[in-house]
Amino acid sequence: MLSKSQAKVFFLGGTIVTFIIFLGLSWHSLSSEVPKRTHEENLSAKVIRGKVLWEKNNCMGCHTILGEGAYYAPELTKVYERRGEGYITAVLTTKAPWQPRGRKMVAYGFSATDAADLIGFLKWIGETDLNGFPPKPAYKK
Amino acid sequence: MKYKSQKVAYWFFAFSMLLLVLQIIYGFIMGFAHMGYDGLHNIIPFNTARAVHTNLLVVWLLSGFMGAAYYIIPEEAEVELVNVKLAYIQLITLALVGVTAIIGYHFNYWEGRKFLEIPRPLDWLVVANVLTFLGIILVTLYKGKKRTTTAMVLTMGLVFAALLYLPGMIWFDNQTMDSFFRWWVVHLWVEGVWELIMGGILAFLLIKITGVDREVIEKWLYVIVGLTFISGILGTGHHYYYIGVGKVWLIVGGIFSALEPLAFLAMALFAIAMYRKGEKKHPNKIALSWTLGTAIVSFVGAGLLGLAHTLPQVNMYTHGTLVTAMHGHLAFWGAYGMIVFSFISYALPNLTGRNLFDSNTGQLAFWLSNIGMLGMTVAFGVAGVAQVYLERKVGIEFGEVQKEIEVHFLVLVICATMFATGVSLFIYEFK
Ligand code: HEM
Ligand code: HEM
Ligand SMILES: [Fe+2]
């Protein structure tokens, strides 16, 4: 039967081996895949200002992006493609809570420049290669 | 209670339960908002309620773990805690940082990164606080007479949990990088180092409750935490399918995360086997229920319900939907909520000298809270599957689908009421 010291070797050995593989794969992803898949060349000062606003206001507390966040409001990774600039500007600049169906968004009433920065961020993220996410609805004509 | 300094654990447990009550209140706010009743929107918008709900969860669990460590380490190392006063100061400062963060969330002071909403300046205070805690634990262990495997696994879990907080404090311009390292905290916590903490506490409880030989229990503890890391580290890949990194993670993440339930299965079998094997029948029946319960419910919530959406083909559809919330609730409750409850129900009678071993209130609390939470899981699950089908298969708009599934949140709130009643009884019994 397995002894306690063998069990310890299993634990320590397994941990070290998988951790090294994990670090290697992570390094590969971050150094060679992410710059291409996310189009890092388009990561302008405007997009970054948009990301700062995104975080500062915790939009992720209602929405998801890259499929991460909350399940109270629509997934926004492809929203630029779906709605276009004019629609999103209206959502972000209105002084009354945006609520097309009764469920309310916070009324941020952003300035035109802040809205443009956020839209820059949403446009940039919409171009990321996400291995096919979000899926295309199969039964939609 | 063998050592006077263990008493400090009581206050960590009290703080923990207080935060749980607040967490539940904010949970109800979100449950009603999903039903269409968002009357509090102007004061507590959904994102505030959510940040408060999930952060309180993490802090009540950590406070419970800290209390457990302050109780376990002296007993295992056979020595008093080196500095009890510092431990009280650590609790008070933890409470102050926590309260500041929670109040800040009501005034748009946060970072919009799920689970890591604490703003960076406050992060440094959290770090200082956790270092104080670890200092007390490590010095006590160093001065102690014994360094048992149980104490070492528990301490390792706590030390790694602290280290893994750091990648979450780095700023990235690129959202994909941000997400990549957010998972080093969130995933490697719950599917890695926190399992060491849970395993350590579980081993301690089984040794005390079943009286099975320590060598046997600790051998299996190594096997369990070995399985945890071997599957869980590379299993991080199940969060890297669709965030802008390469296809290699679809394979690595798919295979290794599908192995993760083994660690939870091992934990469940281990607890049941030790219970069967034990000759010593400890009178604390309530602690026994919770201990076996946590091992089994964590297998269902984390293991089975995790497996249900971990393969890339499934996750493509369920990613970022209420299906995730279904799994999140039962996994957090079964693994980490219930292990804290197990420990409190074991330690409290020893700390206060009251006999709370087998009361009806205690048993009722156990059943109400668990059945309530199972019901909540089903409600989230039905809502989630309907959402996935209507939104991602049929292609109906998000907002339209949400209207269709409002009724499931009525079921959620009813089951949540049952859960909250169970928790209240537990707190009343063990106050
Ligand atoms: C008892 C009353 C509770 C209610 C009504 C409730 C309800 C909710 C709701 C509506 C959400 C937000 C889902 C969304 O983003 O739309 C949520 C999130 C969450 N809650 Fe609760 N909850 C309760 C208790 C708990 C407990 C006891 C735990 C842990 C043991 C917990 C853990 C979580 C977690 C981890 C999340 C984040 C889930 C994710 O992001 O996937 N909740 N809860
Ligand atoms: C006690 C252990 C566990 C806890 C507390 C837990 C909790 C959670 C939470 C809160 C999330 C949402 C995270 C976020 O979006 O930020 C999540 C996501 C996920 N969990 Fe777990 N989990 C556990 C174990 C597992 C296991 C063992 C598996 C696989 C077998 C698993 C599979 C997943 C998957 C695939 C997701 C991503 C869902 C999505 O794409 O939206 N989990 N888990
Ligand atoms: Fe995970």
XYZ file of C-alpha atoms and ligand atoms in Angstrom:
659
model
C 0.000 0.000 0.000
C 0.865 3.631 -0.508
C 2.930 5.049 2.335
C 2.713 8.556 3.719
C 6.084 9.563 2.298
C 5.136 8.305 -1.161
C 1.943 10.344 -0.935
C 4.037 13.392 -0.076
C 6.261 12.851 -3.115
C 3.124 12.563 -5.294
C 1.903 15.900 -3.948
C 5.163 17.835 -4.220
C 6.293 16.269 -7.498
C 2.922 16.675 -9.217
C 2.639 20.269 -8.090
C 6.084 21.269 -9.288
C 5.794 19.551 -12.679
C 2.342 20.947 -13.536
C 3.286 24.387 -12.272
C 6.331 24.544 -14.548
C 4.235 23.487 -17.552
C 1.661 26.103 -16.606
C 4.272 28.860 -16.455
C 5.693 27.795 -19.834
C 2.297 27.795 -21.550
C 1.402 31.125 -19.955
C 4.638 32.676 -21.160
C 3.986 31.428 -24.673
C 0.427 32.817 -24.687
C 1.280 36.203 -23.290
C 4.396 36.841 -25.338
C 3.362 35.580 -28.753
C -0.424 35.067 -28.905
C -1.953 37.975 -27.030
C -0.267 40.779 -29.020
C -1.591 39.335 -32.309
C -5.018 38.153 -31.196
C -5.860 41.374 -29.387
C -4.297 43.652 -32.022
C -2.093 45.374 -29.520
C -1.038 47.869 -32.188
C -4.551 49.358 -31.917
C -4.332 49.790 -28.151
C -4.268 53.603 -28.360
C -4.329 56.137 -25.530
C -8.033 56.560 -26.242
C -8.758 52.854 -25.826
C -6.815 52.814 -22.575
C -8.743 55.848 -21.279
C -11.870 53.877 -22.144
C -10.651 50.906 -20.134
C -9.948 53.165 -17.156
C -13.537 54.441 -17.301
C -14.808 50.884 -17.706
C -13.073 49.863 -14.489
C -13.689 53.043 -12.559
C -17.450 52.643 -12.979
C -17.559 48.870 -12.556
C -19.565 48.202 -15.720
C -18.628 44.553 -15.103
C -20.929 44.627 -12.080
C -23.954 44.358 -14.426
C -22.519 43.383 -17.821
C -20.131 40.680 -18.993
C -17.169 41.327 -21.261
C -15.161 38.450 -22.730
C -17.888 36.444 -20.986
C -16.805 37.635 -17.523
C -18.781 39.745 -15.136
C -22.416 39.885 -14.083
C -25.517 38.374 -15.625
C -27.846 41.342 -15.248
C -27.187 43.164 -18.514
C -26.042 42.238 -22.052
C -22.636 40.817 -22.990
C -20.700 43.751 -24.495
C -17.717 42.242 -26.327
C -19.480 42.547 -29.697
C -21.748 45.474 -28.863
C -19.984 47.854 -31.249
C -20.700 45.544 -34.146
C -24.267 44.878 -32.916
C -25.442 48.417 -32.166
C -23.017 50.862 -33.745
C -21.627 54.118 -32.486
C -24.787 56.274 -32.426
C -26.811 53.857 -30.309
C -24.036 53.320 -27.769
C -23.411 57.067 -27.498
C -27.078 57.484 -26.616
C -26.834 54.784 -23.918
C -23.765 56.378 -22.353
C -24.672 60.065 -22.507
C -28.351 60.021 -21.525
C -29.165 61.701 -18.223
C -32.049 59.328 -17.422
C -31.409 55.631 -16.688
C -31.241 53.643 -19.960
C -34.037 51.063 -19.807
C -35.372 49.756 -23.092
C -37.324 47.035 -21.279
C -37.714 48.339 -17.762
C -34.438 47.033 -16.348
C -32.340 50.057 -15.481
C -28.751 50.979 -16.213
C -27.016 53.615 -14.084
C -27.572 57.063 -15.645
C -23.951 58.023 -16.147
C -24.572 60.981 -18.452
C -21.003 60.793 -19.757
C -19.480 63.715 -21.656
C -19.060 63.227 -25.401
C -15.309 62.614 -25.010
C -15.714 60.050 -22.232
C -18.367 58.264 -24.278
C -16.042 58.270 -27.287
C -13.244 56.770 -25.171
C -15.520 54.000 -23.894
C -16.702 53.298 -27.422
C -13.060 53.151 -28.538
C -12.489 50.496 -25.879
C -15.583 48.515 -26.930
C -14.611 48.720 -30.596
C -11.080 47.529 -29.823
C -12.241 44.585 -27.748
C -14.767 43.571 -30.419
C -11.880 42.845 -32.794
C -10.155 40.361 -30.467
C -9.920 36.785 -31.758
C -11.989 34.836 -29.231
C -11.996 31.347 -30.772
C -15.558 31.853 -31.977
C -17.196 33.293 -28.831
C -19.961 34.429 -28.621
C -21.552 31.616 -30.653
C -23.835 32.389 -33.587
C -27.403 31.345 -32.705
C -28.096 28.181 -34.686
C -31.846 28.640 -35.096
C -31.846 32.279 -36.130
C -32.983 32.904 -39.661
C -10.008 24.243 24.497
C -6.477 23.320 25.504
C -4.799 26.705 25.045
C -6.087 30.054 26.300
C -5.088 31.915 23.156
C -7.436 29.801 21.023
C -10.217 31.982 22.400
C -9.433 34.655 19.797
C -10.992 32.353 17.193
C -14.422 33.074 18.696
C -14.317 36.703 17.578
C -13.193 35.802 14.078
C -16.193 33.484 13.834
C -18.534 36.158 15.177
C -17.228 38.656 12.615
C -17.558 36.041 9.893
C -21.230 35.366 10.693
C -22.017 39.072 10.822
C -20.672 39.521 7.297
C -22.607 36.472 6.092
C -25.849 38.084 7.252
C -25.003 41.258 5.342
C -24.052 39.206 2.287
C -27.442 37.521 2.293
C -29.243 40.881 2.504
C -27.445 42.100 -0.620
C -28.211 38.759 -2.273
C -31.914 39.408 -1.764
C -31.541 42.865 -3.307
C -30.154 41.222 -6.463
C -32.714 38.432 -6.445
C -35.514 41.013 -6.435
C -33.786 43.100 -9.101
C -33.705 40.041 -11.371
C -37.426 39.605 -10.726
C -38.052 43.147 -11.906
C -38.241 44.896 -8.539
C -35.274 47.240 -8.471
C -36.729 49.872 -6.172
C -33.346 50.456 -4.536
C -31.658 51.191 -7.887
C -30.892 54.829 -7.050
C -29.151 54.064 -3.755
C -27.830 50.564 -4.368
C -27.551 49.849 -8.082
C -27.032 46.222 -9.100
C -23.268 46.554 -9.526
C -22.950 47.882 -5.967
C -25.088 45.076 -4.568
C -23.042 42.519 -6.469
C -19.642 43.835 -5.425
C -20.797 43.944 -1.799
C -22.321 40.437 -2.014
C -19.233 38.745 -3.439
C -16.649 40.675 -1.420
C -18.474 40.009 1.831
C -18.500 36.351 0.826
C -14.738 36.276 0.382
C -14.093 38.161 3.621
C -16.433 36.063 5.785
C -14.792 32.927 4.454
C -11.295 34.314 5.061
C -12.275 35.423 8.545
C -13.586 31.913 9.177
C -10.346 30.381 7.879
C -8.285 32.719 10.052
C -10.317 31.833 13.100
C -9.890 28.148 12.315
C -6.133 28.630 11.920
C -5.878 30.472 15.252
C -7.674 27.539 16.843
C -5.893 24.705 15.039
C -2.277 25.879 15.038
C -1.824 26.109 18.850
C -3.437 22.709 19.302
C -1.347 21.059 16.584
C 1.921 22.791 17.491
C 1.220 22.357 21.233
C 2.006 25.925 22.183
C 0.109 29.178 22.839
C -0.192 31.729 20.001
C 2.854 34.002 20.210
C 0.930 37.252 20.388
C -2.769 37.265 21.185
C -3.065 41.034 21.394
C -1.734 41.356 17.860
C -4.312 38.810 16.705
C -7.104 41.013 18.102
C -5.574 44.064 16.435
C -5.433 42.105 13.205
C -9.151 41.329 13.453
C -10.066 44.947 14.152
C -8.002 46.264 11.254
C -9.452 43.617 8.958
C -12.901 44.842 9.922
C -11.914 48.478 9.333
C -10.493 47.811 5.862
C -13.525 45.700 4.979
C -16.017 48.323 6.121
C -14.152 51.064 4.228
C -14.210 49.008 1.043
C -17.910 48.183 1.372
C -18.845 51.813 2.016
C -16.687 52.869 -0.939
C -18.664 50.561 -3.233
C -21.743 52.665 -2.545
C -19.923 55.775 -3.786
C -18.423 54.474 -7.014
C -15.025 53.897 -5.312
C -13.807 50.551 -6.635
C -12.106 48.764 -9.492
C -14.464 47.102 -11.916
C -12.802 43.698 -11.842
C -15.085 40.923 -10.710
C -14.188 39.637 -7.221
C -11.189 42.011 -7.043
C -13.165 45.224 -6.643
C -11.096 46.478 -3.694
C -9.227 49.582 -4.920
C -5.450 49.286 -5.022
C -4.643 51.633 -2.117
C -6.829 49.470 0.129
C -5.214 46.338 -1.345
C -1.985 47.355 0.385
C -3.791 47.478 3.721
C -5.177 44.002 3.048
C -1.641 42.813 2.335
C -0.334 44.322 5.585
C -3.174 42.699 7.476
C -2.640 39.262 6.000
C 1.103 39.505 6.613
C 0.394 40.183 10.290
C -1.857 37.142 10.414
C 0.710 34.930 8.678
C 3.456 36.284 10.933
C 1.548 35.170 14.042
C 0.811 31.739 12.555
C 4.326 31.114 11.251
C 6.143 32.221 14.405
C 3.785 30.121 16.527
C 4.458 27.135 14.319
C 8.199 27.764 14.457
C 8.195 27.930 18.253
C 5.870 24.969 18.605
C 6.793 21.463 19.732
C 5.363 19.748 16.682
C 4.901 20.455 13.002
C 2.167 18.103 11.879
C 1.176 17.514 8.253
C -2.285 18.912 8.992
C -0.822 22.157 10.306
C 1.661 22.386 7.432
C -0.963 21.857 4.701
C -3.240 24.433 6.298
C -0.392 26.935 6.624
C 0.794 26.297 3.074
C -2.698 27.009 1.803
C -2.828 30.283 3.735
C 0.642 31.404 2.593
C -0.054 30.614 -1.076
C -3.439 32.312 -0.891
C -1.672 35.475 0.245
C 0.965 35.232 -2.513
C -1.674 34.695 -5.177
C -3.409 37.920 -4.196
C -0.510 39.846 -5.715
C -1.071 39.161 -9.466
C -4.503 40.738 -9.001
C -2.909 44.038 -8.008
C -1.063 44.686 -11.273
C -2.531 47.158 -13.774
C -2.796 46.045 -17.430
C -3.815 48.175 -20.397
C -4.968 45.091 -22.258
C -8.258 43.552 -21.070
C -7.109 40.072 -22.094
C -4.027 40.331 -19.869
C -6.202 41.683 -17.085
C -8.502 38.683 -17.353
C -5.587 36.267 -17.665
C -4.127 37.323 -14.319
C -7.474 37.816 -12.609
C -7.844 34.059 -12.910
C -4.506 33.503 -11.185
C -6.277 34.902 -8.167
C -9.836 33.676 -8.583
C -9.300 30.222 -10.076
C -6.056 29.327 -8.342
C -7.693 30.307 -5.086
C -10.885 28.288 -5.227
C -9.612 25.364 -7.293
C -6.126 25.328 -5.794
C -4.861 26.747 -2.554
C -8.200 27.135 -0.787
C -8.637 23.393 -1.208
C -5.459 23.009 0.877
C -7.053 25.133 3.566
C -10.247 23.096 3.335
C -8.282 19.820 3.333
C -6.265 20.888 6.384
C -9.365 21.874 8.354
C -11.190 18.719 7.259
C -8.278 16.506 8.335
C -8.169 18.209 11.740
C -11.910 17.714 12.221
C -11.785 14.072 11.149
C -8.907 13.351 13.513
C -10.877 14.890 16.394
C -14.317 13.556 15.545
C -13.606 10.032 14.295
C -10.462 9.289 16.273
C -8.887 7.532 13.280
C -5.097 7.364 13.394
C -3.457 10.624 12.333
C -0.972 8.872 10.030
C -3.777 7.389 7.935
C -5.702 10.635 7.678
C -2.642 12.665 6.776
C -1.539 10.209 4.121
C -4.848 10.662 2.312
C -4.621 14.401 2.853
C -1.461 14.408 0.739
C -3.183 12.395 -1.982
C -6.114 14.823 -2.052
C -4.037 17.983 -2.233
C -1.821 16.272 -4.818
C -4.871 15.621 -7.008
C -5.983 19.203 -6.441
C -2.815 20.774 -7.783
C -2.142 18.282 -10.564
C -5.583 18.938 -12.064
C -6.232 22.453 -10.814
C -3.137 24.341 -11.931
C -3.417 23.431 -15.604
C -7.200 23.413 -15.172
C -6.939 27.225 -15.061
C -7.137 26.791 -18.835
C -10.927 26.393 -18.603
C -11.093 30.163 -18.172
C -8.791 30.787 -21.136
C -10.985 29.332 -23.873
C -12.593 32.552 -25.061
C -10.659 35.524 -23.704
C -8.169 36.127 -26.506
C -5.435 33.542 -25.909
C -4.563 30.557 -28.104
C -6.279 27.283 -28.858
C -3.834 25.190 -26.793
C -5.882 26.106 -23.719
C -8.971 24.444 -25.192
C -7.166 21.114 -24.952
C -5.103 21.628 -21.805
C -7.910 23.379 -19.947
C -10.500 20.863 -21.127
C -8.563 17.782 -20.067
C -7.132 18.971 -16.765
C -10.239 20.776 -15.535
C -12.275 17.649 -16.286
C -9.966 15.889 -13.797
C -10.578 18.472 -11.062
C -13.693 16.736 -9.691
C -11.430 13.831 -8.674
C -9.992 15.878 -5.840
C -13.495 16.620 -4.561
C -14.584 13.023 -5.044
C -11.522 11.918 -3.085
C -12.430 14.334 -0.327
C -15.991 12.970 -0.106
C -14.900 9.324 -0.113
C -12.191 10.103 2.406
C -14.574 11.749 4.864
C -17.098 8.922 4.577
C -14.440 6.208 4.864
C -12.885 7.792 7.964
C -16.308 8.162 9.543
C -17.026 4.455 8.946
C -13.603 3.455 10.212
C -13.640 5.537 13.391
C -14.327 3.669 16.614
C -14.389 6.741 18.764
C -17.866 8.217 18.665
C -17.509 11.902 19.386
C -20.690 13.283 20.972
C -20.765 16.351 18.692
C -23.308 15.108 16.140
C -23.879 18.545 14.614
C -20.212 18.964 13.770
C -20.262 15.500 12.249
C -23.240 16.400 10.013
C -21.514 19.520 8.750
C -18.197 17.742 8.207
C -19.687 14.933 6.135
C -21.990 17.489 4.509
C -19.200 19.754 3.309
C -17.320 16.825 1.775
C -20.408 15.660 -0.130
C -21.951 19.007 -1.134
C -18.599 20.314 -2.381
C -18.351 17.300 -4.665
C -21.801 18.060 -6.076
C -21.428 21.844 -6.343
C -17.809 22.155 -7.401
C -17.136 18.721 -8.869
C -20.315 17.720 -10.714
C -21.747 21.154 -11.486
C -18.257 22.354 -12.472
C -17.837 19.393 -14.790
C -21.213 20.177 -16.335
C -19.868 23.303 -18.094
C -16.121 22.824 -18.143
C -15.680 21.281 -21.595
C -15.040 23.903 -24.289
C -17.932 22.683 -26.451
C -20.385 23.313 -23.595
C -18.672 26.359 -22.170
C -18.928 28.103 -25.553
C -22.678 28.353 -24.833
C -22.794 28.656 -21.039
C -19.837 31.045 -20.618
C -20.931 34.121 -18.675
C -24.563 33.113 -18.097
C -26.689 32.255 -15.076
C -25.396 28.673 -15.412
C -22.145 30.007 -13.947
C -24.066 31.570 -11.048
C -25.740 28.203 -10.360
C -22.366 26.486 -10.040
C -20.793 29.416 -8.152
C -23.398 29.260 -5.383
C -23.351 25.551 -4.608
C -19.562 25.314 -5.001
C -18.807 28.207 -2.668
C -21.398 27.081 -0.174
C -20.530 23.366 -0.219
C -16.787 23.704 -0.099
C -15.988 26.869 1.782
C -19.170 28.002 3.488
C -19.844 24.589 4.958
C -16.263 23.937 6.068
C -16.437 27.175 8.079
C -19.785 26.048 9.519
C -18.270 22.645 10.342
C -15.435 24.240 12.190
C -17.638 26.642 14.117
C -19.960 23.842 15.194
C -16.965 21.822 16.372
C -15.022 24.626 18.052
C -17.752 26.742 19.627
C -18.825 24.243 22.297
C -15.154 23.864 23.244
C -14.592 27.617 23.309
C -17.662 28.454 25.384
C -18.055 25.286 27.437
C -21.697 24.969 26.364
C -23.084 21.622 25.278
C -24.417 22.183 21.758
C -23.745 18.718 20.477
C -27.077 17.491 19.233
C -29.919 19.971 19.614
C -32.984 20.079 17.377
C -32.267 23.697 16.481
C -28.793 22.705 15.317
C -30.078 19.889 13.120
C -32.871 22.062 11.728
C -30.335 24.751 10.840
C -28.300 22.179 8.935
C -31.231 20.868 6.898
C -32.955 24.183 6.208
C -29.815 25.897 4.991
C -28.757 23.004 2.787
C -32.142 22.295 1.251
C -32.613 26.039 0.731
C -29.281 26.316 -1.039
C -30.030 23.278 -3.203
C -33.317 24.884 -4.211
C -31.513 28.127 -5.086
C -29.108 26.124 -7.217
C -31.966 24.517 -9.102
C -33.631 27.916 -9.642
C -30.415 29.426 -11.017
C -29.885 26.296 -13.101
C -33.324 26.352 -14.735
C -33.016 30.085 -15.410
C -29.515 29.543 -16.779
C -30.369 26.707 -19.133
C -33.388 28.628 -20.445
C -31.184 31.690 -20.957
C -28.535 29.719 -22.824
C -31.091 28.106 -25.096
C -33.161 31.192 -25.888
C -30.274 33.626 -26.201
C -27.447 31.604 -27.653
C -29.321 28.958 -29.652
C -32.530 30.691 -30.726
C -30.982 34.162 -30.865
C -33.562 36.127 -28.862
C -32.289 39.430 -27.414
C -30.755 39.384 -23.931
C -33.369 41.712 -22.472
C -36.315 39.763 -23.890
C -34.959 36.526 -22.464
C -34.526 38.084 -19.035
C -38.240 38.901 -18.979
C -39.059 35.269 -19.770
C -37.005 33.928 -16.883
C -38.079 36.386 -14.180
C -40.329 33.756 -12.592
C -37.351 31.571 -11.691
C -36.102 34.355 -9.463
C -39.306 34.148 -7.475
C -38.393 30.511 -6.818
C -34.862 31.656 -6.015
C -36.059 34.157 -3.440
C -38.370 31.600 -1.792
C -35.549 29.073 -1.481
C -33.191 31.831 -0.337
C -35.629 32.610 2.479
C -35.417 29.007 3.615
C -31.626 29.167 3.404
C -31.535 32.414 5.375
C -33.784 30.889 8.062
C -31.345 27.989 8.437
C -28.392 30.332 8.717
C -30.223 32.461 11.302
C -30.963 29.389 13.414
C -27.316 28.366 13.196
C -26.144 31.768 14.372
C -28.763 31.806 17.146
C -27.655 28.348 18.316
C -23.924 29.048 18.263
C -23.915 32.719 19.282
C -29.430 33.641 0.347
C -29.568 34.539 -0.484
C -28.780 34.744 -1.753
C -29.319 35.254 -2.886
C -30.774 35.695 -3.117
C -28.268 35.345 -3.862
C -28.423 35.860 -5.136
C -27.391 36.156 -6.007
C -27.546 36.837 -7.262
C -28.873 37.311 -7.853
C -26.311 36.964 -7.820
C -25.939 37.718 -9.083
C -26.048 36.995 -10.356
C -25.877 37.983 -11.477
O -24.761 38.455 -11.738
O -26.865 38.314 -12.123
C -25.375 36.356 -6.912
C -24.022 36.238 -7.122
C -23.180 35.428 -6.376
N -23.491 34.866 -5.135
Fe -25.290 34.883 -4.228
N -27.112 34.861 -3.317
C -27.378 34.464 -2.032
C -26.474 33.875 -1.155
C -25.202 33.486 -1.499
C -24.345 32.645 -0.691
C -24.691 32.086 0.683
C -23.200 32.456 -1.407
C -21.964 31.663 -1.077
C -21.860 30.722 -0.280
C -23.311 33.218 -2.643
C -22.347 33.294 -3.617
C -22.437 34.049 -4.769
C -21.391 34.120 -5.772
C -20.059 33.374 -5.750
C -21.851 34.992 -6.780
C -21.119 35.344 -8.072
C -21.521 34.296 -9.088
C -20.870 34.414 -10.416
O -20.274 35.437 -10.724
O -20.978 33.465 -11.209
N -24.542 33.825 -2.661
N -26.065 35.870 -5.807
C -14.872 24.859 -4.530
C -14.503 24.968 -5.715
C -15.095 25.901 -6.730
C -15.666 27.136 -6.542
C -15.849 27.897 -5.230
C -16.048 27.618 -7.850
C -16.649 28.847 -8.090
C -16.768 29.435 -9.328
C -17.165 30.805 -9.583
C -17.523 31.834 -8.521
C -17.128 31.003 -10.925
C -17.383 32.332 -11.643
C -16.067 33.017 -11.706
C -15.984 34.312 -12.470
O -16.654 34.422 -13.525
O -15.240 35.204 -12.025
C -16.712 29.761 -11.528
C -16.552 29.559 -12.879
C -16.299 28.322 -13.433
N -16.073 27.128 -12.764
Fe -15.947 26.878 -10.796
N -15.732 26.676 -8.784
C -15.151 25.609 -8.142
C -14.707 24.441 -8.735
C -14.838 24.128 -10.063
C -14.484 22.865 -10.667
C -13.902 21.672 -9.918
C -14.755 22.972 -12.000
C -14.598 21.975 -13.118
C -14.744 20.726 -13.036
C -15.256 24.317 -12.235
C -15.605 24.819 -13.467
C -15.880 26.150 -13.708
C -15.998 26.739 -15.039
C -15.851 26.004 -16.373
C -16.246 28.103 -14.866
C -16.415 29.164 -15.960
C -17.841 29.474 -16.213
C -18.005 30.464 -17.336
O -17.422 30.244 -18.409
O -18.734 31.451 -17.178
N -15.300 24.979 -11.037
N -16.523 28.817 -10.531
Fe -11.907 27.552 -12.493
